[in-house]
Coordinates of C-alpha atoms in Angstrom, one line a residue:
Chain A
M14 CA 10.1 112.2 48.5
T15 CA 12.8 110.7 46.2
E16 CA 15.4 112.9 47.9
I17 CA 14.6 111.4 51.3
L18 CA 14.7 107.9 49.9
W19 CA 18.1 108.5 48.3
L20 CA 19.3 110.0 51.5
V21 CA 18.2 106.9 53.5
F22 CA 19.8 104.7 50.9
D23 CA 23.1 106.6 51.0
L24 CA 23.1 106.6 54.8
T25 CA 22.4 102.8 54.9
L26 CA 25.3 102.2 52.5
L27 CA 27.6 104.4 54.5
I28 CA 26.8 102.8 57.8
L29 CA 27.1 99.3 56.3
L30 CA 30.5 100.2 54.7
L31 CA 31.9 101.5 58.0
A32 CA 30.5 98.5 59.9
L33 CA 32.0 96.0 57.5
A34 CA 35.4 97.8 57.5
W35 CA 35.4 97.9 61.3
L36 CA 34.5 94.2 61.6
T37 CA 37.0 93.2 59.0
C38 CA 39.8 94.7 61.0
A39 CA 38.4 93.6 64.4
T40 CA 37.7 89.9 63.9
R41 CA 40.2 87.3 65.2
D42 CA 39.2 84.6 62.8
V43 CA 41.2 85.0 59.6
M44 CA 38.6 83.2 57.4
R45 CA 35.8 85.5 58.7
A46 CA 37.9 88.5 58.0
V47 CA 38.6 87.5 54.4
T48 CA 34.9 86.8 53.8
L49 CA 34.0 90.2 55.3
F50 CA 36.6 91.8 53.1
I51 CA 35.0 90.3 50.0
A52 CA 31.6 91.6 51.1
F53 CA 33.2 95.0 51.7
G54 CA 34.5 95.0 48.2
L55 CA 31.1 94.2 46.8
L56 CA 29.5 97.0 48.8
L57 CA 32.2 99.4 47.7
A58 CA 31.3 98.5 44.1
I59 CA 27.7 99.5 44.8
V60 CA 29.0 102.8 46.3
W61 CA 30.9 103.5 43.1
A62 CA 27.8 102.8 41.1
R63 CA 25.8 105.2 43.3
L64 CA 28.5 107.9 42.6
N65 CA 27.9 107.5 38.9
A66 CA 31.3 105.8 38.3
P67 CA 30.4 102.5 36.5
D68 CA 34.0 101.9 35.3
L69 CA 35.2 102.0 38.9
A70 CA 32.2 99.8 40.0
L71 CA 33.1 97.2 37.4
A72 CA 36.8 97.3 38.4
E73 CA 36.0 97.0 42.1
A74 CA 33.6 94.2 41.6
V75 CA 35.9 92.1 39.5
I76 CA 39.3 92.9 41.0
G77 CA 38.5 94.0 44.5
A78 CA 35.9 91.5 45.4
G79 CA 36.6 88.7 42.9
I80 CA 40.3 88.3 42.2
S81 CA 41.5 89.7 45.6
G82 CA 39.0 87.5 47.3
A83 CA 40.3 84.4 45.5
L84 CA 43.9 85.4 46.2
L85 CA 43.3 86.0 49.9
L86 CA 41.3 82.7 50.2
S87 CA 44.0 80.7 48.6
S88 CA 46.7 82.2 50.7
I89 CA 45.0 81.6 54.1
K90 CA 44.5 78.0 53.3
D91 CA 47.2 76.9 55.7
Y92 CA 46.7 79.4 58.4
P93 CA 45.4 78.4 61.8
S94 CA 41.8 79.3 62.1
K95 CA 42.2 81.7 65.0
Q96 CA 45.1 84.1 65.2
P97 CA 46.8 84.0 68.6
D98 CA 46.1 87.0 70.7
R99 CA 49.1 89.3 70.2
K100 CA 49.9 91.6 73.1
Q101 CA 50.4 95.1 71.7
S102 CA 51.6 97.9 73.9
R103 CA 49.1 100.5 74.9
V104 CA 51.3 103.3 73.6
M105 CA 51.5 101.8 70.2
E106 CA 47.7 101.3 70.0
G107 CA 47.1 104.9 71.1
M108 CA 49.5 106.3 68.6
I109 CA 47.9 104.3 65.8
N110 CA 44.5 105.4 66.8
V111 CA 45.5 109.1 67.0
M112 CA 47.2 109.0 63.6
T113 CA 44.3 107.3 61.9
L114 CA 41.9 109.8 63.4
A115 CA 44.1 112.6 62.3
L116 CA 44.3 111.2 58.8
T117 CA 40.5 110.8 58.6
G118 CA 40.1 114.4 59.9
I119 CA 42.5 115.8 57.3
M120 CA 40.9 114.0 54.4
S121 CA 37.4 114.9 55.4
W122 CA 38.4 118.5 55.7
A123 CA 40.0 118.4 52.3
A124 CA 37.0 116.8 50.7
W125 CA 34.6 119.3 52.3
H126 CA 36.9 122.2 51.3
A127 CA 37.2 121.0 47.7
L128 CA 33.4 120.6 47.4
E129 CA 32.2 123.7 49.3
I130 CA 34.8 126.4 49.7
S131 CA 37.0 126.4 46.6
D132 CA 36.0 128.3 43.5
G133 CA 34.9 125.1 41.8
V134 CA 37.2 125.2 38.8
R135 CA 37.7 121.6 37.8
L136 CA 39.6 119.9 35.1
S137 CA 36.6 117.9 34.1
E138 CA 35.3 120.6 31.7
Q139 CA 38.6 120.8 29.9
V140 CA 38.7 117.0 29.8
Y141 CA 35.2 116.7 28.4
A142 CA 36.1 119.3 25.7
Q143 CA 39.0 117.2 24.6
V144 CA 37.4 113.8 24.7
P145 CA 36.2 113.8 21.1
A146 CA 39.7 114.4 19.9
S147 CA 41.1 111.5 21.8
G148 CA 39.9 108.6 19.6
V149 CA 37.4 107.1 22.1
S150 CA 34.2 108.4 23.4
N151 CA 34.3 107.0 27.0
P152 CA 36.0 109.8 29.1
V153 CA 37.5 107.3 31.5
T154 CA 39.3 105.4 28.7
A155 CA 40.3 108.7 27.1
V156 CA 42.0 109.8 30.4
L157 CA 43.5 106.4 31.2
L158 CA 44.9 105.6 27.8
N159 CA 45.4 108.9 26.1
F160 CA 45.7 111.9 28.3
R161 CA 47.5 110.1 31.2
A162 CA 48.8 107.1 29.2
Y163 CA 52.1 107.3 30.9
D164 CA 50.5 106.7 34.3
T165 CA 48.8 103.5 32.9
L166 CA 52.1 102.4 31.6
L167 CA 53.6 102.7 35.0
E168 CA 50.7 100.9 36.5
L169 CA 51.3 97.9 34.2
A170 CA 55.0 98.1 35.2
V171 CA 54.0 97.9 38.9
V172 CA 51.8 94.8 38.2
L173 CA 54.7 93.2 36.4
V174 CA 57.1 93.9 39.3
A175 CA 54.6 92.4 41.7
V176 CA 54.3 89.2 39.7
L177 CA 58.0 88.9 39.2
T178 CA 58.4 89.1 43.0
I179 CA 55.9 86.4 43.5
L180 CA 57.6 84.3 40.9
T181 CA 61.0 84.8 42.5
L182 CA 59.8 83.9 46.0
N183 CA 57.9 80.7 45.6
E184 CA 57.2 77.6 43.7
K185 CA 53.6 77.0 42.7
R186 CA 51.4 76.3 45.6
P187 CA 50.7 72.5 45.7
R188 CA 47.2 71.6 44.7
A189 CA 44.7 69.9 47.0
P190 CA 44.7 66.2 46.4
E191 CA 40.9 65.8 46.4
I192 CA 39.0 65.2 43.2
P193 CA 36.9 68.2 42.2
A194 CA 33.2 67.7 41.8
A195 CA 31.8 66.6 38.5
L196 CA 29.4 69.5 38.7
L197 CA 32.2 72.0 38.9
Q198 CA 33.9 70.5 35.9
S199 CA 30.8 70.6 33.8
M200 CA 30.0 74.2 34.9
T201 CA 33.6 75.2 34.0
R202 CA 33.1 73.7 30.5
W203 CA 30.5 76.3 29.7
M204 CA 31.4 79.1 32.1
V205 CA 34.9 79.6 30.8
P206 CA 33.9 80.3 27.2
V207 CA 31.2 82.7 28.4
L208 CA 33.7 84.5 30.6
V209 CA 36.2 84.8 27.8
I210 CA 33.6 86.2 25.5
M211 CA 32.5 88.7 28.2
A212 CA 36.1 89.7 28.7
G213 CA 36.5 90.4 25.0
Y214 CA 33.3 92.3 25.0
I215 CA 34.3 94.5 27.9
L216 CA 37.6 95.2 26.3
W217 CA 36.0 96.2 23.0
V218 CA 33.2 98.2 24.6
G219 CA 35.6 100.2 26.8
A220 CA 35.9 102.7 23.9
H221 CA 32.4 104.0 24.3
A222 CA 30.9 102.6 27.4
P223 CA 32.1 101.5 30.9
G224 CA 34.8 98.8 30.4
G225 CA 38.4 98.7 29.6
A226 CA 41.6 96.7 29.8
F227 CA 41.8 96.1 33.6
Q228 CA 38.3 94.8 34.0
A229 CA 38.6 92.6 30.9
G230 CA 42.0 91.3 32.1
A231 CA 40.6 90.5 35.6
M232 CA 37.6 88.7 34.1
L233 CA 39.9 86.6 31.9
A234 CA 42.0 85.8 35.0
A235 CA 38.8 84.7 36.8
A236 CA 38.1 82.3 33.9
M237 CA 41.6 80.9 34.2
I238 CA 41.3 80.5 38.0
L239 CA 38.1 78.7 37.5
Q240 CA 39.8 76.4 35.0
Q241 CA 42.5 75.8 37.5
L242 CA 40.1 74.8 40.2
A243 CA 38.2 72.4 38.1
N244 CA 40.8 70.5 36.1
T245 CA 42.9 69.2 38.9
S246 CA 43.2 65.7 37.5
M247 CA 44.0 66.7 33.9
Q248 CA 47.6 67.1 33.1
R249 CA 48.1 69.6 30.4
N250 CA 51.2 71.1 28.9
I251 CA 51.3 74.8 29.0
N252 CA 53.9 76.5 26.9
L253 CA 55.8 78.4 29.5
L254 CA 57.5 80.5 26.9
L255 CA 54.1 81.7 25.8
V256 CA 53.3 82.6 29.5
R257 CA 56.5 84.7 29.6
I258 CA 55.7 86.4 26.4
L259 CA 52.1 87.2 27.5
L260 CA 53.4 88.5 30.8
V261 CA 55.4 91.2 29.2
M262 CA 53.4 91.8 26.1
G263 CA 51.4 94.7 27.7
I264 CA 54.3 96.8 28.7
F265 CA 56.2 95.9 25.5
T266 CA 53.4 97.0 23.3
F267 CA 52.8 100.2 25.2
V268 CA 56.5 101.2 25.1
L269 CA 56.8 100.2 21.5
V270 CA 53.8 102.4 20.6
G271 CA 55.2 105.2 22.7
L272 CA 58.6 105.1 21.0
W273 CA 57.0 104.8 17.5
M274 CA 54.9 107.9 18.2
M275 CA 58.0 109.6 19.5
S276 CA 59.7 109.0 16.2
L277 CA 56.7 110.5 14.4
N278 CA 55.6 113.3 16.8
D279 CA 58.6 114.2 18.9
D280 CA 56.9 113.2 22.2
F281 CA 56.7 109.8 24.0
L282 CA 53.2 108.5 23.7
A283 CA 51.9 111.4 21.6
Y284 CA 49.4 109.6 19.5
E285 CA 48.9 110.5 15.9
P286 CA 45.3 111.9 16.1
A287 CA 43.9 109.9 13.2
W288 CA 45.2 106.6 14.7
S289 CA 44.3 107.2 18.4
G290 CA 41.4 104.8 18.5
S291 CA 43.2 101.9 16.9
L292 CA 46.4 102.5 19.0
I293 CA 44.3 102.6 22.2
L294 CA 42.6 99.3 21.2
I295 CA 45.9 97.6 20.4
I296 CA 47.5 98.7 23.7
E297 CA 44.4 97.7 25.6
A298 CA 44.3 94.2 24.0
A299 CA 47.9 93.5 24.9
A300 CA 47.4 94.9 28.4
T301 CA 44.4 92.6 28.9
L302 CA 46.4 89.5 28.1
S303 CA 49.2 90.7 30.3
I304 CA 47.0 91.5 33.3
A305 CA 45.2 88.1 32.9
T306 CA 48.5 86.2 32.9
A307 CA 49.8 88.2 35.8
L308 CA 46.8 87.7 38.0
T309 CA 46.6 84.0 37.2
L310 CA 50.3 83.6 38.1
A311 CA 49.6 85.5 41.3
Y312 CA 46.8 83.2 42.2
M313 CA 48.9 80.1 41.4
G314 CA 51.3 81.4 44.0
G315 CA 54.6 81.1 42.2
R316 CA 56.6 79.4 39.5
P317 CA 54.9 76.6 37.7
A318 CA 57.0 73.4 37.5
G319 CA 59.8 73.7 34.9
W320 CA 59.9 77.5 34.9
E321 CA 63.7 77.7 34.7
N322 CA 63.9 75.6 31.6
A323 CA 61.0 77.3 29.9
N324 CA 62.8 78.2 26.8
K325 CA 63.7 74.6 26.1
T326 CA 61.0 72.3 27.4
R327 CA 57.3 72.5 28.1
S328 CA 55.9 72.4 31.6
S329 CA 55.3 69.0 32.9
T330 CA 52.4 69.5 35.3
A331 CA 50.2 72.4 34.4
E332 CA 46.7 73.5 34.4
D333 CA 46.7 77.1 33.2
G334 CA 45.1 76.3 29.9
E335 CA 45.7 79.5 28.0
A336 CA 43.9 78.2 24.9
L337 CA 43.5 81.5 23.2
Chain B
M74 CA -1.1 99.0 36.3
I75 CA 2.1 97.6 35.0
D76 CA 3.9 99.9 37.5
A77 CA 1.9 98.5 40.4
L78 CA 2.6 95.0 39.3
A79 CA 6.3 95.9 39.1
I80 CA 6.3 97.4 42.6
V81 CA 4.5 94.4 44.1
S82 CA 7.0 92.1 42.4
I83 CA 9.9 94.0 43.8
F84 CA 8.5 94.0 47.3
C85 CA 7.9 90.3 47.1
G86 CA 11.5 89.8 46.0
L87 CA 12.7 91.9 48.9
F88 CA 10.6 89.8 51.3
F89 CA 12.2 86.6 49.9
F90 CA 15.7 88.2 50.3
L91 CA 14.9 89.2 53.8
S92 CA 13.6 85.7 54.7
G93 CA 16.7 84.2 53.2
S94 CA 18.9 86.4 55.3
I95 CA 16.9 85.7 58.5
G96 CA 17.3 82.0 57.6
L97 CA 21.0 82.4 57.2
L98 CA 21.2 83.9 60.7
R99 CA 18.8 81.7 62.6
L100 CA 18.8 78.3 61.1
P101 CA 20.9 75.8 63.1
D102 CA 22.8 73.8 60.5
L103 CA 25.1 74.6 57.6
F104 CA 22.9 72.5 55.2
S105 CA 19.7 74.2 56.2
R106 CA 21.4 77.6 55.8
L107 CA 22.4 76.6 52.3
H108 CA 18.8 75.9 51.6
A109 CA 17.8 79.4 52.7
L110 CA 20.5 81.0 50.6
A111 CA 20.2 79.0 47.4
K112 CA 16.5 78.9 47.2
A113 CA 15.0 82.0 48.9
D114 CA 17.6 84.4 47.5
N115 CA 17.2 83.1 44.0
V116 CA 13.5 83.4 44.0
G117 CA 13.9 87.0 45.4
L118 CA 16.3 87.8 42.5
A119 CA 13.9 86.4 40.0
L120 CA 11.0 88.6 41.3
I121 CA 13.2 91.7 41.4
T122 CA 14.4 91.0 37.9
L123 CA 10.8 90.6 36.8
G124 CA 9.9 94.0 38.5
I125 CA 12.8 95.8 36.7
I126 CA 11.8 94.3 33.4
L127 CA 8.2 95.5 33.9
I128 CA 9.2 99.0 34.8
E129 CA 11.2 99.8 31.7
P130 CA 10.8 97.1 29.0
D131 CA 13.6 97.3 26.5
P132 CA 14.5 94.2 24.5
V133 CA 18.3 94.4 24.8
N134 CA 18.3 95.2 28.5
D135 CA 15.7 92.5 29.2
I136 CA 17.8 89.9 27.6
K137 CA 20.8 91.0 29.6
L138 CA 18.8 91.0 32.9
V139 CA 17.5 87.5 32.2
A140 CA 21.0 86.3 31.3
T141 CA 22.3 87.8 34.6
W142 CA 19.6 86.1 36.5
L143 CA 20.3 82.7 34.9
L144 CA 24.0 83.0 35.5
V145 CA 23.5 83.9 39.2
M146 CA 21.1 81.0 39.6
A147 CA 23.6 78.6 38.0
S148 CA 26.6 79.8 40.0
S149 CA 24.7 79.9 43.3
A150 CA 23.4 76.4 42.8
I151 CA 26.8 75.1 41.9
S152 CA 28.6 76.8 44.8
S153 CA 26.0 75.7 47.3
H154 CA 26.6 72.1 46.0
L155 CA 30.3 72.5 46.4
I156 CA 30.0 73.9 49.9
A157 CA 27.7 71.1 51.0
R158 CA 29.9 68.5 49.5
H159 CA 33.0 69.9 51.3
A160 CA 31.1 70.1 54.6
L161 CA 29.8 66.5 54.2
R162 CA 33.3 65.3 53.5
E163 CA 34.7 67.1 56.6
S164 CA 32.0 65.8 58.9
R165 CA 32.6 62.3 57.5
D166 CA 36.3 62.6 58.0
N167 CA 35.8 63.8 61.6
D168 CA 33.6 60.8 62.6

């Protein structure tokens, strides 16, 4: 009986996912498409939870539905509501359809082959055997920050490059002139500390339960975005030098730890086994701050005022209260 | 007995969610749709949370569930207020 119920549940999720994806691509109204995309992200988080991947579900909910939603919504603010009907040639449409179908077919065949036909040797047994030696007990954190730490380092570099591109292209998006509601400001007053504490908790608990640096960083960025939305009329000085330092602190700490371990153990990022847990925590803490700063700057849309003179003066109009 | 109560509670919560969604689709105006979302969905969430607490009582998880429910209620109330405020402003500007 429970088998059938789970099957019905899975089929419903699958159909809803496909329907949302189709509608997101097919609507003409940009606002509706963004809203559907946020709903799609949320449904995808449920799918990850159903597949027993709570870390991915957390990351998808916070980053995919939350931060991406905020970024998309703030970037379509000045778009016309309905996109003009662009004439696309039939040949191009046909080619895109054929290639998408071919890609879907190949990936489905690959997934079916991997699950049914192949001899079922997976890396997961070897990974689980090595997790106790990695310094943390959550296998996802062990893989991300110990076994494949180099990949995570490169991910942080990609985020940094993306934010540097945003900073190079634009000045900060001008704020709407209307006064925010008093209710929003009073909610922010208690919501931001709660979010900061939750971010710290998720960072800490990533060692032995679902969590980690990316989720915590995105939650911190959400707190900062909320603060931005609510404190429009307050002029606060942010120390732009501090923002620059926070932006690169993640990669800097990561590379520093890697080089230090190279001097001890002859291999970049080869952790000393006794220090693995502490090193992972230090790297994750620095990465959280960097990711939060990067996502907040991405939401702001560009350079805050006074960016070029950051080393000498403070920013004149700012709202990114990084009161850490 | 407790399980039966939990199942009844969850089904009532589902009914409230369903009626909230039907209200979202069928009500004529933005403001009445906000009523459906903010009120019906939150009552549904409260009943479902109650059902989950009844199924597996565990002090730490219960506190987390109740905290989740309170946060969802607060954020949905405030975002409904903001949406309504914005809509009212726009309709006032257009007149």
